Short mmCIF file of C-alpha atoms in Angstrom, two decimals:
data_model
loop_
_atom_site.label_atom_id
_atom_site.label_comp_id
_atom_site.label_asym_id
_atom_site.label_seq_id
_atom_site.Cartn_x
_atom_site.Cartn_y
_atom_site.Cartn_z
CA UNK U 724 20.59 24.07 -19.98
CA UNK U 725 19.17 21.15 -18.21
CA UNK U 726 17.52 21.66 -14.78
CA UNK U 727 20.04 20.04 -12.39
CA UNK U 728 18.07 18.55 -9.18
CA UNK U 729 20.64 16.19 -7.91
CA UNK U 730 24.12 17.40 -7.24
CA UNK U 731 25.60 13.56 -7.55
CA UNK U 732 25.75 9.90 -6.80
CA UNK U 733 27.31 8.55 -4.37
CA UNK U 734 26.26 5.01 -5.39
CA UNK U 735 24.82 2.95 -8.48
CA UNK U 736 24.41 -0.20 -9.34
CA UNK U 737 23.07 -0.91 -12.58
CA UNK U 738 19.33 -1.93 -12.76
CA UNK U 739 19.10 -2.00 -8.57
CA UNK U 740 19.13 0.74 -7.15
CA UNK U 741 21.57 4.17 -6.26
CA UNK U 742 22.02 6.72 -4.06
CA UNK U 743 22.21 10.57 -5.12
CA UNK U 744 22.97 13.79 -2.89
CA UNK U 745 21.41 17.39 -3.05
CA UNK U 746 22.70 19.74 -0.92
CA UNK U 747 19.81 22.32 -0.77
CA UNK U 748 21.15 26.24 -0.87
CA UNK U 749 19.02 29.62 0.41
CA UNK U 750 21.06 30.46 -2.63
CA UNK U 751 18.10 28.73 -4.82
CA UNK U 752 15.46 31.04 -5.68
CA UNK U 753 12.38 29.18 -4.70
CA UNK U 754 13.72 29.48 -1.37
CA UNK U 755 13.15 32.99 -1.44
CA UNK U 756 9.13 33.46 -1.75
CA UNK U 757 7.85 30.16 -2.37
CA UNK U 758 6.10 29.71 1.40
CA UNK U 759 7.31 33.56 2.14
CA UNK U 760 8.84 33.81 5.47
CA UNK U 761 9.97 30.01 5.34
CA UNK U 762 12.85 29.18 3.92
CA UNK U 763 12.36 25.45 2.91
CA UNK U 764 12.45 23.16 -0.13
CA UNK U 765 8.97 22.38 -1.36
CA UNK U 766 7.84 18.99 -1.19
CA UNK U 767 7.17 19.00 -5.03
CA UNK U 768 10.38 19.41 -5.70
CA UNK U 769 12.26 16.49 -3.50
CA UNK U 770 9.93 14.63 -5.68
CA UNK U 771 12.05 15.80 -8.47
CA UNK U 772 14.91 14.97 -7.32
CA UNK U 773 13.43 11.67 -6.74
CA UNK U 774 12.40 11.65 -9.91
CA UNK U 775 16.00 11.99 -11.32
CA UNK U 776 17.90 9.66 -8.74
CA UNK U 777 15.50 6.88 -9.93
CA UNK U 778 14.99 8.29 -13.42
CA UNK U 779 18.68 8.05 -14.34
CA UNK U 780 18.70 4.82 -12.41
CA UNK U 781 16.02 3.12 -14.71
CA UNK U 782 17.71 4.94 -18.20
CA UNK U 783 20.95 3.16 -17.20
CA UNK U 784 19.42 -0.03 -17.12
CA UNK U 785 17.49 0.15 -20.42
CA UNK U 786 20.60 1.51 -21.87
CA UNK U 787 19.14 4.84 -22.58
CA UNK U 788 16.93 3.15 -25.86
CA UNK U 789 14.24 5.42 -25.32
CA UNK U 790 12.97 8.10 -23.16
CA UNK U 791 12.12 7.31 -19.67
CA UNK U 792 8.90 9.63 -18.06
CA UNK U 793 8.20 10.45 -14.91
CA UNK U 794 4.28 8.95 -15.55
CA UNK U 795 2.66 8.89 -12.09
CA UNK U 796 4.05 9.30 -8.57
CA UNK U 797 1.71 6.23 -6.60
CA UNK U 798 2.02 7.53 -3.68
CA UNK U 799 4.60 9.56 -1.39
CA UNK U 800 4.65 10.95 2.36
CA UNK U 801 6.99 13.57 3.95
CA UNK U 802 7.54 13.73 7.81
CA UNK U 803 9.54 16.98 7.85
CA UNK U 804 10.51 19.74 5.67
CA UNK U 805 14.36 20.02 4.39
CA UNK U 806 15.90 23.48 4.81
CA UNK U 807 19.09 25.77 3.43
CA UNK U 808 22.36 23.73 4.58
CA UNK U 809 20.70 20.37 4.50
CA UNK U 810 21.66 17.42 2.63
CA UNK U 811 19.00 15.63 0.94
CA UNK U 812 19.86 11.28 0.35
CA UNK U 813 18.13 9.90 -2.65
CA UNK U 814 17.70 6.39 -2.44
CA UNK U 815 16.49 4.76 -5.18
CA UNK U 816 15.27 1.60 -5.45
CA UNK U 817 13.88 -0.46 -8.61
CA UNK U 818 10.91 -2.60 -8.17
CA UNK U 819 9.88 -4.05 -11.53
CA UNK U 820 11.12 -3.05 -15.06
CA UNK U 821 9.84 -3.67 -18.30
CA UNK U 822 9.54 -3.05 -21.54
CA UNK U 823 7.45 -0.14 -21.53
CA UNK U 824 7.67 1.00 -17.76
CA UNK U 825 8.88 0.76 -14.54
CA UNK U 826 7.80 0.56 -10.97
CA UNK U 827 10.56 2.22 -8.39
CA UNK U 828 10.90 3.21 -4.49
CA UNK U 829 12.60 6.52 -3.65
CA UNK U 830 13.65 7.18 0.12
CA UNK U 831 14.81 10.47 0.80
CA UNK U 832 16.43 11.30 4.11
CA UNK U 833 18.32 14.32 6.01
CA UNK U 834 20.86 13.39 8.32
CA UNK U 835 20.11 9.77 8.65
CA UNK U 836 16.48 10.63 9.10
CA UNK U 837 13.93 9.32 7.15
CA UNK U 838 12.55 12.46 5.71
CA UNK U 839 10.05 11.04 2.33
CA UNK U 840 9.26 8.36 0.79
CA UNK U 841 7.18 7.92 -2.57
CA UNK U 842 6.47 4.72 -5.53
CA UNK U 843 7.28 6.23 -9.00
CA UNK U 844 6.23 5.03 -11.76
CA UNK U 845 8.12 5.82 -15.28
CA UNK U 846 7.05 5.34 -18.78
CA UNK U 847 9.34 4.11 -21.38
CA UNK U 848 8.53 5.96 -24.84
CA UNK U 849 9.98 4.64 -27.72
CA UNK U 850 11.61 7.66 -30.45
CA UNK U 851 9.05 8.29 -32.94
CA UNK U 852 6.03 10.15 -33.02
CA UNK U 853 5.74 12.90 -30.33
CA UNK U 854 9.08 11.65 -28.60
CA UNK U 855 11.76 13.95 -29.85
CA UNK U 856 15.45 12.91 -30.69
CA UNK U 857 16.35 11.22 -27.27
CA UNK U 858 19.95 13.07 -26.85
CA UNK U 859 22.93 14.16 -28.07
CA UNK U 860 25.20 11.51 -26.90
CA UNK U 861 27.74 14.16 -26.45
CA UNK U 862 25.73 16.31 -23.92
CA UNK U 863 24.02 13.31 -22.15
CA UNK U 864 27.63 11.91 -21.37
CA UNK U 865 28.45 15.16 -20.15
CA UNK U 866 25.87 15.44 -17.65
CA UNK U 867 26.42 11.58 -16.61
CA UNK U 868 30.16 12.47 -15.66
CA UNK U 869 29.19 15.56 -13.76
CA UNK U 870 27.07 13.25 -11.91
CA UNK U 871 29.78 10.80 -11.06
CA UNK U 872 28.12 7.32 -12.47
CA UNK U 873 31.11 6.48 -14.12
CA UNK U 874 33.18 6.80 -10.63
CA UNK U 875 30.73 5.01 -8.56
CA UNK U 876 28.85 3.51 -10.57
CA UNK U 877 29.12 -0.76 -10.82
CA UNK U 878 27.11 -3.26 -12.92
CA UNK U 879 25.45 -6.70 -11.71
CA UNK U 880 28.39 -7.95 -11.21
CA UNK U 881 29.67 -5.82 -9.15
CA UNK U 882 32.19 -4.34 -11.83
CA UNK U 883 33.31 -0.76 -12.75
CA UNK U 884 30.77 0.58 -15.30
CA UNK U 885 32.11 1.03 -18.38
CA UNK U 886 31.44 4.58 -20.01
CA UNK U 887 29.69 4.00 -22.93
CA UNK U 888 31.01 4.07 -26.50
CA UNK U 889 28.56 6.44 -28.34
CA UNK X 658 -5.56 -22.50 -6.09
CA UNK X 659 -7.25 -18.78 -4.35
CA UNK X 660 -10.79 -18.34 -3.66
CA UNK X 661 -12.45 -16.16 -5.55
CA UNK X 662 -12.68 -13.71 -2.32
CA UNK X 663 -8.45 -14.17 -2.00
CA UNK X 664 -8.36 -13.05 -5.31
CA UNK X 665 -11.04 -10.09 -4.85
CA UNK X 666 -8.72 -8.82 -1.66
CA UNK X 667 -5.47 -9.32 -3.49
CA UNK X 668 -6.86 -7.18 -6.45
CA UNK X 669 -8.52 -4.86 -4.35
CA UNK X 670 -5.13 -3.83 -2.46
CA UNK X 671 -3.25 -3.46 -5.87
CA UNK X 672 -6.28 -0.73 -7.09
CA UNK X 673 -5.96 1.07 -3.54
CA UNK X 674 -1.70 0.80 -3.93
CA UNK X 675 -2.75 1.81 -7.76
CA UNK X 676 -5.08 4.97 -8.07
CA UNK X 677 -4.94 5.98 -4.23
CA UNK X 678 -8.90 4.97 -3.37
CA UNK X 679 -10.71 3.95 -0.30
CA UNK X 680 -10.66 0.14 0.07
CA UNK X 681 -14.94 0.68 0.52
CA UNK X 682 -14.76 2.26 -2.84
CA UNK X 683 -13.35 -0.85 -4.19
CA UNK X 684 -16.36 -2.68 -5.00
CA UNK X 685 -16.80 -5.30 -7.81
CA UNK X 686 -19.35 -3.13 -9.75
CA UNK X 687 -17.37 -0.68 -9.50
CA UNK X 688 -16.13 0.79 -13.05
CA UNK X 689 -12.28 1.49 -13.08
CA UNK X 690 -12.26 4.43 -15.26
CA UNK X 691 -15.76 6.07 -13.79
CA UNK X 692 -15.85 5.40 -10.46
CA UNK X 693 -12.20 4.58 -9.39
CA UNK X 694 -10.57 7.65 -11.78
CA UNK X 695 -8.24 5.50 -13.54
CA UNK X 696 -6.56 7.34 -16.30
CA UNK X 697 -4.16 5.02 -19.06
CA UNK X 698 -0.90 5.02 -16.93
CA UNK X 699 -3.03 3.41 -14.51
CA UNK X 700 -3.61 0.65 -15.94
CA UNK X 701 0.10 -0.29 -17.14
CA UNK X 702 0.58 0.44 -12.85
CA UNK X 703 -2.41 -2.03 -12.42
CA UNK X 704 -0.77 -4.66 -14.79
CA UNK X 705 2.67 -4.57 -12.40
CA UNK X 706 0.87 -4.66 -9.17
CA UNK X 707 -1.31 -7.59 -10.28
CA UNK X 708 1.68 -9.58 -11.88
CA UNK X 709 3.27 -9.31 -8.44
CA UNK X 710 0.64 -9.95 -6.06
CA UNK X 711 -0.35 -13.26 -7.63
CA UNK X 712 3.23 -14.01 -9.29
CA UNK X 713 1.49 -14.03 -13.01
CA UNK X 714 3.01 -12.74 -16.44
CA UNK X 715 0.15 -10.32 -18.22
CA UNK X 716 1.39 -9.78 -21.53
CA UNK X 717 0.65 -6.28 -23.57
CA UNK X 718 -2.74 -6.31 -24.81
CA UNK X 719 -3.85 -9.25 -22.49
CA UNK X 720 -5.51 -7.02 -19.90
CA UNK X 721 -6.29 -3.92 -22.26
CA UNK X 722 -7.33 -4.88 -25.60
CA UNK X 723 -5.77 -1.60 -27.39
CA UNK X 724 -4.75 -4.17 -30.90
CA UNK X 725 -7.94 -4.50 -31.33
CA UNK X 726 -9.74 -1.42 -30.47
CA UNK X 727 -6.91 0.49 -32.72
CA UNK X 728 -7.51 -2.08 -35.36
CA UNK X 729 -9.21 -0.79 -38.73
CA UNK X 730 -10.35 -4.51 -39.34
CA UNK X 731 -11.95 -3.95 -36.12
CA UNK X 732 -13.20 -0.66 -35.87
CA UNK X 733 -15.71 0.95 -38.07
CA UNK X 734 -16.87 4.53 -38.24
CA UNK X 735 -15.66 4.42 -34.11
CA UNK X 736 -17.49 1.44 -33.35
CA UNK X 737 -16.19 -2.03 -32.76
CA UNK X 738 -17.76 -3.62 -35.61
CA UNK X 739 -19.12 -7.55 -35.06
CA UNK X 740 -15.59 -8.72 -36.16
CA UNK X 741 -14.55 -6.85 -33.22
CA UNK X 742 -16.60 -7.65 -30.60
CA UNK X 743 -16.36 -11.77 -31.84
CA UNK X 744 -12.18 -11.22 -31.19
CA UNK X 745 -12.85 -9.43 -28.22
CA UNK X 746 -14.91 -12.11 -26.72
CA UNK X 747 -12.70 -14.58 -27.98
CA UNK X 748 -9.79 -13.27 -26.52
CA UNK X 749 -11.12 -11.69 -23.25
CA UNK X 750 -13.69 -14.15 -21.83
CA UNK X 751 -13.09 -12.75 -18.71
CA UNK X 752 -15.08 -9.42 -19.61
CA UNK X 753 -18.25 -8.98 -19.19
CA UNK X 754 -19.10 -7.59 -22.77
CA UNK X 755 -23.36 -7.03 -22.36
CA UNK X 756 -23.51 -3.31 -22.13
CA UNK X 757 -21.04 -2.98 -24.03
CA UNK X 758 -22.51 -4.34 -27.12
CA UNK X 759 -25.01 -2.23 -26.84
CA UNK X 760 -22.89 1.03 -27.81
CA UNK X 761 -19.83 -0.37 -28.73
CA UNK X 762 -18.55 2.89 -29.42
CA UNK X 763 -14.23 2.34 -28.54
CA UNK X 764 -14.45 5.41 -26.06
CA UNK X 765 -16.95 3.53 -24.19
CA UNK X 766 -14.51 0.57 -23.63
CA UNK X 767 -12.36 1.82 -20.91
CA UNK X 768 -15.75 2.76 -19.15
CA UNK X 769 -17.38 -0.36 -19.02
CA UNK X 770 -14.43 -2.37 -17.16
CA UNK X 771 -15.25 -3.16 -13.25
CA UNK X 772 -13.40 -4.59 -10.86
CA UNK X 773 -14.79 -7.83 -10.87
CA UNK X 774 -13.55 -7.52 -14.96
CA UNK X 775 -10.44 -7.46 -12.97
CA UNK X 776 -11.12 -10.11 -10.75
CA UNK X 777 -12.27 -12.95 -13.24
CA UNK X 778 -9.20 -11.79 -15.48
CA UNK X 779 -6.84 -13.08 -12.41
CA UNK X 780 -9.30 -16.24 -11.74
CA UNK X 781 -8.54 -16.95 -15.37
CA UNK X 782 -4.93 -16.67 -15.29
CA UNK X 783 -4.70 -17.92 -12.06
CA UNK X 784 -6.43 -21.48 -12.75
CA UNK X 785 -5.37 -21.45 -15.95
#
């Protein structure tokens, strides 16, 4: 099972930047006695779904050749917390990519308000030693459809993503 | 072509950006890795922020000499051997290499680069 933190995109444009939803639940556990007597969504874990908007964002754009790492988070501030029935925005944004990492700007936001903001920084690691098998094409595609690239998603040119041929 | 002190503010706000320190911590004796807490991702973060901030290209290994300090022509017994330190000052003039030389143990690498390390690398690429 992989650890869904984003329930979709809404938009994605290859190698710029996309936009991804979570609709946060009481129905999640960590809601139940992670600050007891508050029901809200740790800050930790908006950086996850950060982490994911701009992860699957930067994967996209180096075709998925090898495994992209959530390596450092620069920096990030929250103004408010997100609670059960809100919808979390995850916009992504890509600074600089290379070869062996990238540089990207996630705004979250509830509502239209700006609610965090943090610089991630991923590491590309190439198969090999200590990077397992990357995926099984198969169950990567899977999870790619549930989250709707293929809909939304567009390339450079402003063209319908093609689903890849693995 | 920037002043040295452009240059010194320039790479001062990509190490504050970089590994979240004081700007009056960012002094040019300063040692990245000692004093500043820089730990390897940093440096590949580093290497982005300074490409941007002065518009320059800093190839792999440029900035971070890991082909030769993973080099067995290089390295002997854990030790840069004299091979080794002649191709490191060969290729990194910029680096101040005096303290080094006197352990040149390969752990002690990382600990021995300042910030003004930093800064003549950018005056070098810079004027170049």
């Amino acid at each position: 099972m992989r650890w869904f933190w984003i329930d979709r995109f809404d938009e994605f444009v290859r190698g710029r930047n996309a936009v991804a939803v979570k609709n946060v639940s009481l129905a999640e556990e960590h809601m139940h006695d992670h600050f007891p007597g508050a029901a809200l969504m740790p800050n930790s874990l908006i950086v996850e779904g950060m982490a994911q908007t701009a992860g699957l964002l930067v994967a996209d754009a180096i075709e998925y050749n090898r495994r992209v790492v959530l390596a450092k988070v620069a920096g990030a501030d929250f103004h408010f917390d997100a609670v059960p029935g809100d919808t979390i925005r995850f916009q992504a944004e890509i600074l600089d990519l290379k070869a062996g990492g990238s540089l990207t700007k996630v705004v979250s936001s509830v509502d239209g308000r700006v609610q965090g903001e943090a610089e991630l920084f991923f590491a590309h690691l190439e198969p090999g030693e200590g990077v397992p098998k990357l995926f099984e094409p198969e169950e990567l595609l899977k999870w790619l459809d549930q989250m709707h690239i293929y809909d939304v998603g567009r390339d450079e040119a402003g063209q319908p993503l093609q689903r890849p041929d693995w | 072509m920037p002043s040295r002190d452009e240059i010194f503010e320039k790479v001062r706000s990509a190490l504050v950006d970089a590994l979240g320190v004081d700007e009056d911590e960012v002094t040019p004796s300063a040692t990245m890795v000692g004093d500043l807490g820089a730990e390897s991702i940093d440096f590949l973060d580093i290497v982005f922020r300074l490409e941007k901030a002065f518009g320059i290209k800093i190839p792999r290994g440029e900035l971070f000499p890991e082909h030769i300090l993973t080099s067995s022509e290089f390295v002997t017994n854990g030790k840069v051997n004299a091979a080794g330190l002649a191709a490191l000052k060969a290729q990194m003039p910029f680096y101040d290499l005096t303290k080094f030389e006197q352990n040149p143990s390969v752990q002690n690498f990382p600990n021995m680069l300042t910030v003004e390390d930093m800064v003549r690398y950018v005056q070098s690429k810079v004027g170049a």
